[in-house]
Amino acid sequence: MTYRSTPEVREMKERVCALHAELLRWGLVTWTSGNVSGRVPGTDVIVIKPSGVSYDDLTPELMVVTDLDGKVLEGDLSPSSDAESHNEVYRRMPETGGVVHTHSPYATAWAARAEPIPCVLTAMADEFGGEIPLGPFALIGSDAIGKGIVETLRGHRSPAVIMQNHGVFTIGKDPKSAVKAAVMTEDVARTVHISRQLGEPVPIPQADVDSLYDRYQNVYGQAPKEQ
């Protein structure tokens, strides 16, 4: 099938470009590291950051559009070196609409220790439904990282995984949700790290984790307005 750009693709390019500024704002990336991608709803079209381009230079026009196999459909630059990892997630978890990768300092410190972040905060129970799991070590440049992400997250409620010796990958129903998960991952990674300097953090009982998660996911926030 011949590809052609659509208003939905152009909107996703603008959205993905803008969300990269959030990675900088929350201190999740340095230099050109990290990336956001988004799946155009109802399609197999992916929009992702170009490889090695400064955040200050990013524009919607520079975003790279690919298919699920990584073939460039639109754009003059090469996609992120993590594109294959993103695409593996989209292929095997089709409900995913956004993927984010960062090397945020505190969460990546847990990755260097090859240790999941234990669920010792109500904010973690709310957002992640338990611990933030640890994924396996894998070399960059193939689908091995993506496979590790999928295999780890399929057994968890968490939208985030810490890949051993690497960094953070998060998923969401859309790119903004995945960015939120990345922000929250770094926040709790920092807090739990500080807690461990004072002593051993106290885990939350599983029944309470389940209750908190259910409340946050289904009750918290504003109810939809009736039409």
PDB file of C-alpha atoms in Angstrom:
ATOM      1  CA  MET A   1       0.000   0.000   0.000  1.00  0.00           C
ATOM      2  CA  THR A   2       1.336   3.429  -0.935  1.00  0.00           C
ATOM      3  CA  TYR A   3       1.987   5.721   2.006  1.00  0.00           C
ATOM      4  CA  ARG A   4       0.699   9.277   2.052  1.00  0.00           C
ATOM      5  CA  SER A   5       0.806  11.833   4.820  1.00  0.00           C
ATOM      6  CA  THR A   6      -2.466  12.734   6.533  1.00  0.00           C
ATOM      7  CA  PRO A   7      -3.592  15.391   9.030  1.00  0.00           C
ATOM      8  CA  GLU A   8      -3.322  12.711  11.731  1.00  0.00           C
ATOM      9  CA  VAL A   9       0.328  12.067  10.866  1.00  0.00           C
ATOM     10  CA  ARG A  10       1.098  15.789  10.882  1.00  0.00           C
ATOM     11  CA  GLU A  11      -0.630  16.168  14.243  1.00  0.00           C
ATOM     12  CA  MET A  12       1.406  13.286  15.691  1.00  0.00           C
ATOM     13  CA  LYS A  13       4.632  14.841  14.416  1.00  0.00           C
ATOM     14  CA  GLU A  14       3.767  18.076  16.227  1.00  0.00           C
ATOM     15  CA  ARG A  15       2.807  16.225  19.396  1.00  0.00           C
ATOM     16  CA  VAL A  16       5.905  14.027  19.506  1.00  0.00           C
ATOM     17  CA  CYS A  17       8.175  16.987  18.805  1.00  0.00           C
ATOM     18  CA  ALA A  18       6.628  19.046  21.611  1.00  0.00           C
ATOM     19  CA  LEU A  19       6.867  16.205  24.123  1.00  0.00           C
ATOM     20  CA  HIS A  20      10.651  16.064  23.768  1.00  0.00           C
ATOM     21  CA  ALA A  21      10.749  19.426  25.528  1.00  0.00           C
ATOM     22  CA  GLU A  22       9.114  17.748  28.525  1.00  0.00           C
ATOM     23  CA  LEU A  23      12.051  15.335  28.794  1.00  0.00           C
ATOM     24  CA  LEU A  24      14.370  18.326  29.113  1.00  0.00           C
ATOM     25  CA  ARG A  25      12.061  20.197  31.462  1.00  0.00           C
ATOM     26  CA  TRP A  26      11.973  17.306  33.919  1.00  0.00           C
ATOM     27  CA  GLY A  27      15.693  16.574  33.688  1.00  0.00           C
ATOM     28  CA  LEU A  28      15.305  13.136  32.132  1.00  0.00           C
ATOM     29  CA  VAL A  29      17.832  13.497  29.276  1.00  0.00           C
ATOM     30  CA  THR A  30      21.189  15.037  28.407  1.00  0.00           C
ATOM     31  CA  TRP A  31      22.587  16.179  25.062  1.00  0.00           C
ATOM     32  CA  THR A  32      20.831  14.079  22.378  1.00  0.00           C
ATOM     33  CA  SER A  33      20.022  11.009  24.480  1.00  0.00           C
ATOM     34  CA  GLY A  34      16.461   9.794  24.921  1.00  0.00           C
ATOM     35  CA  ASN A  35      13.483   9.752  22.587  1.00  0.00           C
ATOM     36  CA  VAL A  36       9.713   9.823  22.306  1.00  0.00           C
ATOM     37  CA  SER A  37       7.649   8.021  19.702  1.00  0.00           C
ATOM     38  CA  GLY A  38       3.958   7.871  18.955  1.00  0.00           C
ATOM     39  CA  ARG A  39       1.719   5.574  16.980  1.00  0.00           C
ATOM     40  CA  VAL A  40      -0.807   7.290  14.731  1.00  0.00           C
ATOM     41  CA  PRO A  41      -4.139   5.941  16.071  1.00  0.00           C
ATOM     42  CA  GLY A  42      -5.659   3.169  14.007  1.00  0.00           C
ATOM     43  CA  THR A  43      -2.558   2.695  11.852  1.00  0.00           C
ATOM     44  CA  ASP A  44       0.846   0.999  11.792  1.00  0.00           C
ATOM     45  CA  VAL A  45       2.544   4.366  11.307  1.00  0.00           C
ATOM     46  CA  ILE A  46       5.109   5.471  13.901  1.00  0.00           C
ATOM     47  CA  VAL A  47       6.546   8.959  14.481  1.00  0.00           C
ATOM     48  CA  ILE A  48       9.906   9.138  16.264  1.00  0.00           C
ATOM     49  CA  LYS A  49      12.774  11.520  16.973  1.00  0.00           C
ATOM     50  CA  PRO A  50      15.651  11.569  14.459  1.00  0.00           C
ATOM     51  CA  SER A  51      18.974  10.144  15.617  1.00  0.00           C
ATOM     52  CA  GLY A  52      21.594  12.458  17.112  1.00  0.00           C
ATOM     53  CA  VAL A  53      19.725  15.738  16.657  1.00  0.00           C
ATOM     54  CA  SER A  54      19.903  18.323  19.446  1.00  0.00           C
ATOM     55  CA  TYR A  55      16.680  18.941  21.336  1.00  0.00           C
ATOM     56  CA  ASP A  56      17.026  22.653  20.611  1.00  0.00           C
ATOM     57  CA  ASP A  57      16.962  21.918  16.889  1.00  0.00           C
ATOM     58  CA  LEU A  58      13.937  19.623  16.827  1.00  0.00           C
ATOM     59  CA  THR A  59      10.949  20.682  14.735  1.00  0.00           C
ATOM     60  CA  PRO A  60       7.850  18.750  13.659  1.00  0.00           C
ATOM     61  CA  GLU A  61       9.253  18.630  10.131  1.00  0.00           C
ATOM     62  CA  LEU A  62      12.357  16.768  11.353  1.00  0.00           C
ATOM     63  CA  MET A  63      10.373  13.961  12.972  1.00  0.00           C
ATOM     64  CA  VAL A  64      10.805  10.651  11.164  1.00  0.00           C
ATOM     65  CA  VAL A  65       7.806   8.577  10.093  1.00  0.00           C
ATOM     66  CA  THR A  66       8.269   4.808   9.777  1.00  0.00           C
ATOM     67  CA  ASP A  67       6.243   1.654   9.495  1.00  0.00           C
ATOM     68  CA  LEU A  68       6.373  -1.128  12.098  1.00  0.00           C
ATOM     69  CA  ASP A  69       9.315  -2.721  10.299  1.00  0.00           C
ATOM     70  CA  GLY A  70      11.353   0.476  10.545  1.00  0.00           C
ATOM     71  CA  LYS A  71      11.047   1.485   6.894  1.00  0.00           C
ATOM     72  CA  VAL A  72      11.217   5.279   6.631  1.00  0.00           C
ATOM     73  CA  LEU A  73       8.015   6.581   5.086  1.00  0.00           C
ATOM     74  CA  GLU A  74       8.616  10.286   5.589  1.00  0.00           C
ATOM     75  CA  GLY A  75      11.632  12.360   6.588  1.00  0.00           C
ATOM     76  CA  ASP A  76      15.165  13.055   5.380  1.00  0.00           C
ATOM     77  CA  LEU A  77      16.971  11.907   8.550  1.00  0.00           C
ATOM     78  CA  SER A  78      17.625   8.517  10.118  1.00  0.00           C
ATOM     79  CA  PRO A  79      15.284   7.525  12.949  1.00  0.00           C
ATOM     80  CA  SER A  80      16.519   7.148  16.519  1.00  0.00           C
ATOM     81  CA  SER A  81      18.914   4.274  17.170  1.00  0.00           C
ATOM     82  CA  ASP A  82      16.242   2.982  19.559  1.00  0.00           C
ATOM     83  CA  ALA A  83      13.607   2.822  16.811  1.00  0.00           C
ATOM     84  CA  GLU A  84      13.804  -0.967  16.514  1.00  0.00           C
ATOM     85  CA  SER A  85      13.144  -1.301  20.252  1.00  0.00           C
ATOM     86  CA  HIS A  86      10.122   0.993  19.974  1.00  0.00           C
ATOM     87  CA  ASN A  87       8.810  -0.890  16.941  1.00  0.00           C
ATOM     88  CA  GLU A  88       9.120  -4.249  18.680  1.00  0.00           C
ATOM     89  CA  VAL A  89       6.932  -2.903  21.488  1.00  0.00           C
ATOM     90  CA  TYR A  90       4.343  -1.574  19.030  1.00  0.00           C
ATOM     91  CA  ARG A  91       4.313  -4.856  17.103  1.00  0.00           C
ATOM     92  CA  ARG A  92       3.844  -7.083  20.133  1.00  0.00           C
ATOM     93  CA  MET A  93       1.778  -4.757  22.336  1.00  0.00           C
ATOM     94  CA  PRO A  94      -0.651  -3.236  19.813  1.00  0.00           C
ATOM     95  CA  GLU A  95      -2.567  -1.372  22.522  1.00  0.00           C
ATOM     96  CA  THR A  96       0.526   0.816  23.015  1.00  0.00           C
ATOM     97  CA  GLY A  97       0.265   4.316  21.546  1.00  0.00           C
ATOM     98  CA  GLY A  98       3.480   5.868  22.862  1.00  0.00           C
ATOM     99  CA  VAL A  99       6.972   4.784  23.908  1.00  0.00           C
ATOM    100  CA  VAL A 100       9.633   6.818  25.729  1.00  0.00           C
ATOM    101  CA  HIS A 101      13.280   6.058  26.462  1.00  0.00           C
ATOM    102  CA  THR A 102      15.460   8.016  28.902  1.00  0.00           C
ATOM    103  CA  HIS A 103      18.681   7.680  30.859  1.00  0.00           C
ATOM    104  CA  SER A 104      17.280   9.701  33.759  1.00  0.00           C
ATOM    105  CA  PRO A 105      19.922   9.712  36.542  1.00  0.00           C
ATOM    106  CA  TYR A 106      18.265   8.100  39.543  1.00  0.00           C
ATOM    107  CA  ALA A 107      16.308   5.465  37.636  1.00  0.00           C
ATOM    108  CA  THR A 108      19.384   4.594  35.582  1.00  0.00           C
ATOM    109  CA  ALA A 109      21.362   4.221  38.811  1.00  0.00           C
ATOM    110  CA  TRP A 110      18.929   1.428  39.747  1.00  0.00           C
ATOM    111  CA  ALA A 111      19.520  -0.058  36.284  1.00  0.00           C
ATOM    112  CA  ALA A 112      23.274  -0.028  36.924  1.00  0.00           C
ATOM    113  CA  ARG A 113      22.654  -2.010  40.129  1.00  0.00           C
ATOM    114  CA  ALA A 114      20.364  -4.414  38.232  1.00  0.00           C
ATOM    115  CA  GLU A 115      17.681  -3.849  40.837  1.00  0.00           C
ATOM    116  CA  PRO A 116      13.928  -3.199  40.479  1.00  0.00           C
ATOM    117  CA  ILE A 117      12.475  -0.288  42.431  1.00  0.00           C
ATOM    118  CA  PRO A 118      10.359  -1.708  45.281  1.00  0.00           C
ATOM    119  CA  CYS A 119       6.832  -0.442  45.854  1.00  0.00           C
ATOM    120  CA  VAL A 120       7.270   1.546  49.066  1.00  0.00           C
ATOM    121  CA  LEU A 121       5.292   4.687  48.157  1.00  0.00           C
ATOM    122  CA  THR A 122       1.585   5.205  47.576  1.00  0.00           C
ATOM    123  CA  ALA A 123       2.504   7.152  44.431  1.00  0.00           C
ATOM    124  CA  MET A 124       4.126   3.988  43.093  1.00  0.00           C
ATOM    125  CA  ALA A 125       1.078   1.897  43.911  1.00  0.00           C
ATOM    126  CA  ASP A 126      -1.081   4.486  42.147  1.00  0.00           C
ATOM    127  CA  GLU A 127       0.926   4.810  38.969  1.00  0.00           C
ATOM    128  CA  PHE A 128       2.720   1.476  38.616  1.00  0.00           C
ATOM    129  CA  GLY A 129       0.549  -0.999  40.511  1.00  0.00           C
ATOM    130  CA  GLY A 130       3.621  -2.421  42.264  1.00  0.00           C
ATOM    131  CA  GLU A 131       7.365  -2.359  41.795  1.00  0.00           C
ATOM    132  CA  ILE A 132       9.033  -0.941  38.712  1.00  0.00           C
ATOM    133  CA  PRO A 133      10.458  -4.132  37.242  1.00  0.00           C
ATOM    134  CA  LEU A 134      13.949  -4.817  35.983  1.00  0.00           C
ATOM    135  CA  GLY A 135      14.388  -5.981  32.405  1.00  0.00           C
ATOM    136  CA  PRO A 136      17.328  -7.984  31.031  1.00  0.00           C
ATOM    137  CA  PHE A 137      20.601  -6.671  29.668  1.00  0.00           C
ATOM    138  CA  ALA A 138      20.573  -6.386  25.875  1.00  0.00           C
ATOM    139  CA  LEU A 139      22.801  -4.759  23.288  1.00  0.00           C
ATOM    140  CA  ILE A 140      21.600  -1.669  21.406  1.00  0.00           C
ATOM    141  CA  GLY A 141      20.839  -1.872  17.712  1.00  0.00           C
ATOM    142  CA  SER A 142      18.593  -4.918  17.408  1.00  0.00           C
ATOM    143  CA  ASP A 143      15.166  -6.034  18.566  1.00  0.00           C
ATOM    144  CA  ALA A 144      16.653  -7.639  21.726  1.00  0.00           C
ATOM    145  CA  ILE A 145      15.882  -4.613  23.876  1.00  0.00           C
ATOM    146  CA  GLY A 146      12.324  -4.441  22.595  1.00  0.00           C
ATOM    147  CA  LYS A 147      11.810  -8.134  23.282  1.00  0.00           C
ATOM    148  CA  GLY A 148      13.122  -7.650  26.830  1.00  0.00           C
ATOM    149  CA  ILE A 149      10.761  -4.732  27.384  1.00  0.00           C
ATOM    150  CA  VAL A 150       7.736  -6.699  26.194  1.00  0.00           C
ATOM    151  CA  GLU A 151       8.592  -9.871  28.090  1.00  0.00           C
ATOM    152  CA  THR A 152       9.055  -7.878  31.306  1.00  0.00           C
ATOM    153  CA  LEU A 153       6.029  -5.598  31.083  1.00  0.00           C
ATOM    154  CA  ARG A 154       3.610  -8.356  30.086  1.00  0.00           C
ATOM    155  CA  GLY A 155       3.917  -9.732  33.600  1.00  0.00           C
ATOM    156  CA  HIS A 156       3.391  -6.394  35.350  1.00  0.00           C
ATOM    157  CA  ARG A 157       0.897  -3.553  35.653  1.00  0.00           C
ATOM    158  CA  SER A 158       3.793  -1.115  35.438  1.00  0.00           C
ATOM    159  CA  PRO A 159       4.039   1.111  32.353  1.00  0.00           C
ATOM    160  CA  ALA A 160       7.784   1.408  33.048  1.00  0.00           C
ATOM    161  CA  VAL A 161      10.717  -0.981  32.948  1.00  0.00           C
ATOM    162  CA  ILE A 162      14.321  -0.401  33.969  1.00  0.00           C
ATOM    163  CA  MET A 163      16.567  -2.217  31.506  1.00  0.00           C
ATOM    164  CA  GLN A 164      19.694  -3.558  33.181  1.00  0.00           C
ATOM    165  CA  ASN A 165      22.817  -1.389  32.688  1.00  0.00           C
ATOM    166  CA  HIS A 166      20.884   0.800  30.255  1.00  0.00           C
ATOM    167  CA  GLY A 167      17.993   2.993  31.313  1.00  0.00           C
ATOM    168  CA  VAL A 168      14.251   3.483  31.353  1.00  0.00           C
ATOM    169  CA  PHE A 169      11.581   2.570  28.810  1.00  0.00           C
ATOM    170  CA  THR A 170       7.956   3.531  29.364  1.00  0.00           C
ATOM    171  CA  ILE A 171       4.766   2.901  27.432  1.00  0.00           C
ATOM    172  CA  GLY A 172       1.336   4.491  27.352  1.00  0.00           C
ATOM    173  CA  LYS A 173      -1.947   4.711  25.522  1.00  0.00           C
ATOM    174  CA  ASP A 174      -0.443   7.744  23.788  1.00  0.00           C
ATOM    175  CA  PRO A 175       2.935   9.548  23.825  1.00  0.00           C
ATOM    176  CA  LYS A 176       1.930  11.936  26.621  1.00  0.00           C
ATOM    177  CA  SER A 177       1.007   9.037  28.909  1.00  0.00           C
ATOM    178  CA  ALA A 178       4.386   7.435  28.243  1.00  0.00           C
ATOM    179  CA  VAL A 179       6.151  10.714  29.062  1.00  0.00           C
ATOM    180  CA  LYS A 180       4.195  10.983  32.308  1.00  0.00           C
ATOM    181  CA  ALA A 181       5.310   7.469  33.255  1.00  0.00           C
ATOM    182  CA  ALA A 182       8.937   8.432  32.571  1.00  0.00           C
ATOM    183  CA  VAL A 183       8.625  11.531  34.772  1.00  0.00           C
ATOM    184  CA  MET A 184       7.050   9.521  37.578  1.00  0.00           C
ATOM    185  CA  THR A 185       9.698   6.795  37.275  1.00  0.00           C
ATOM    186  CA  GLU A 186      12.510   9.256  37.906  1.00  0.00           C
ATOM    187  CA  ASP A 187      10.602  10.911  40.753  1.00  0.00           C
ATOM    188  CA  VAL A 188      10.061   7.693  42.706  1.00  0.00           C
ATOM    189  CA  ALA A 189      13.544   6.384  41.862  1.00  0.00           C
ATOM    190  CA  ARG A 190      15.000   9.476  43.527  1.00  0.00           C
ATOM    191  CA  THR A 191      12.726   9.309  46.567  1.00  0.00           C
ATOM    192  CA  VAL A 192      13.295   5.606  47.194  1.00  0.00           C
ATOM    193  CA  HIS A 193      17.046   6.117  46.811  1.00  0.00           C
ATOM    194  CA  ILE A 194      16.978   8.869  49.450  1.00  0.00           C
ATOM    195  CA  SER A 195      14.882   6.670  51.694  1.00  0.00           C
ATOM    196  CA  ARG A 196      17.469   3.909  51.535  1.00  0.00           C
ATOM    197  CA  GLN A 197      20.127   6.317  52.801  1.00  0.00           C
ATOM    198  CA  LEU A 198      18.080   6.606  56.009  1.00  0.00           C
ATOM    199  CA  GLY A 199      17.345   2.907  56.438  1.00  0.00           C
ATOM    200  CA  GLU A 200      15.368   0.088  54.872  1.00  0.00           C
ATOM    201  CA  PRO A 201      12.163   1.309  53.160  1.00  0.00           C
ATOM    202  CA  VAL A 202       8.929  -0.287  54.355  1.00  0.00           C
ATOM    203  CA  PRO A 203       7.007  -2.141  51.610  1.00  0.00           C
ATOM    204  CA  ILE A 204       3.267  -1.601  51.154  1.00  0.00           C
ATOM    205  CA  PRO A 205       1.146  -4.759  51.609  1.00  0.00           C
ATOM    206  CA  GLN A 206      -0.090  -6.164  48.299  1.00  0.00           C
ATOM    207  CA  ALA A 207      -3.780  -5.760  49.217  1.00  0.00           C
ATOM    208  CA  ASP A 208      -3.213  -2.054  49.838  1.00  0.00           C
ATOM    209  CA  VAL A 209      -1.237  -1.721  46.604  1.00  0.00           C
ATOM    210  CA  ASP A 210      -4.171  -3.251  44.735  1.00  0.00           C
ATOM    211  CA  SER A 211      -6.648  -0.899  46.427  1.00  0.00           C
ATOM    212  CA  LEU A 212      -4.549   2.190  45.739  1.00  0.00           C
ATOM    213  CA  TYR A 213      -4.001   1.208  42.117  1.00  0.00           C
ATOM    214  CA  ASP A 214      -7.710   0.600  41.534  1.00  0.00           C
ATOM    215  CA  ARG A 215      -8.650   3.931  43.079  1.00  0.00           C
ATOM    216  CA  TYR A 216      -6.095   5.911  41.105  1.00  0.00           C
ATOM    217  CA  GLN A 217      -6.847   4.246  37.800  1.00  0.00           C
ATOM    218  CA  ASN A 218     -10.646   4.292  38.115  1.00  0.00           C
ATOM    219  CA  VAL A 219     -11.693   7.022  40.563  1.00  0.00           C
ATOM    220  CA  TYR A 220      -8.991   9.691  40.784  1.00  0.00           C
ATOM    221  CA  GLY A 221      -9.384  12.857  38.707  1.00  0.00           C
ATOM    222  CA  GLN A 222     -12.361  14.403  36.988  1.00  0.00           C
ATOM    223  CA  ALA A 223     -15.284  12.284  35.865  1.00  0.00           C
ATOM    224  CA  PRO A 224     -16.174  12.605  32.173  1.00  0.00           C
ATOM    225  CA  LYS A 225     -18.903  15.154  31.544  1.00  0.00           C
ATOM    226  CA  GLU A 226     -22.218  13.822  30.334  1.00  0.00           C
ATOM    227  CA  GLN A 227     -23.152  14.738  26.809  1.00  0.00           C
TER     228      GLN A 227
END
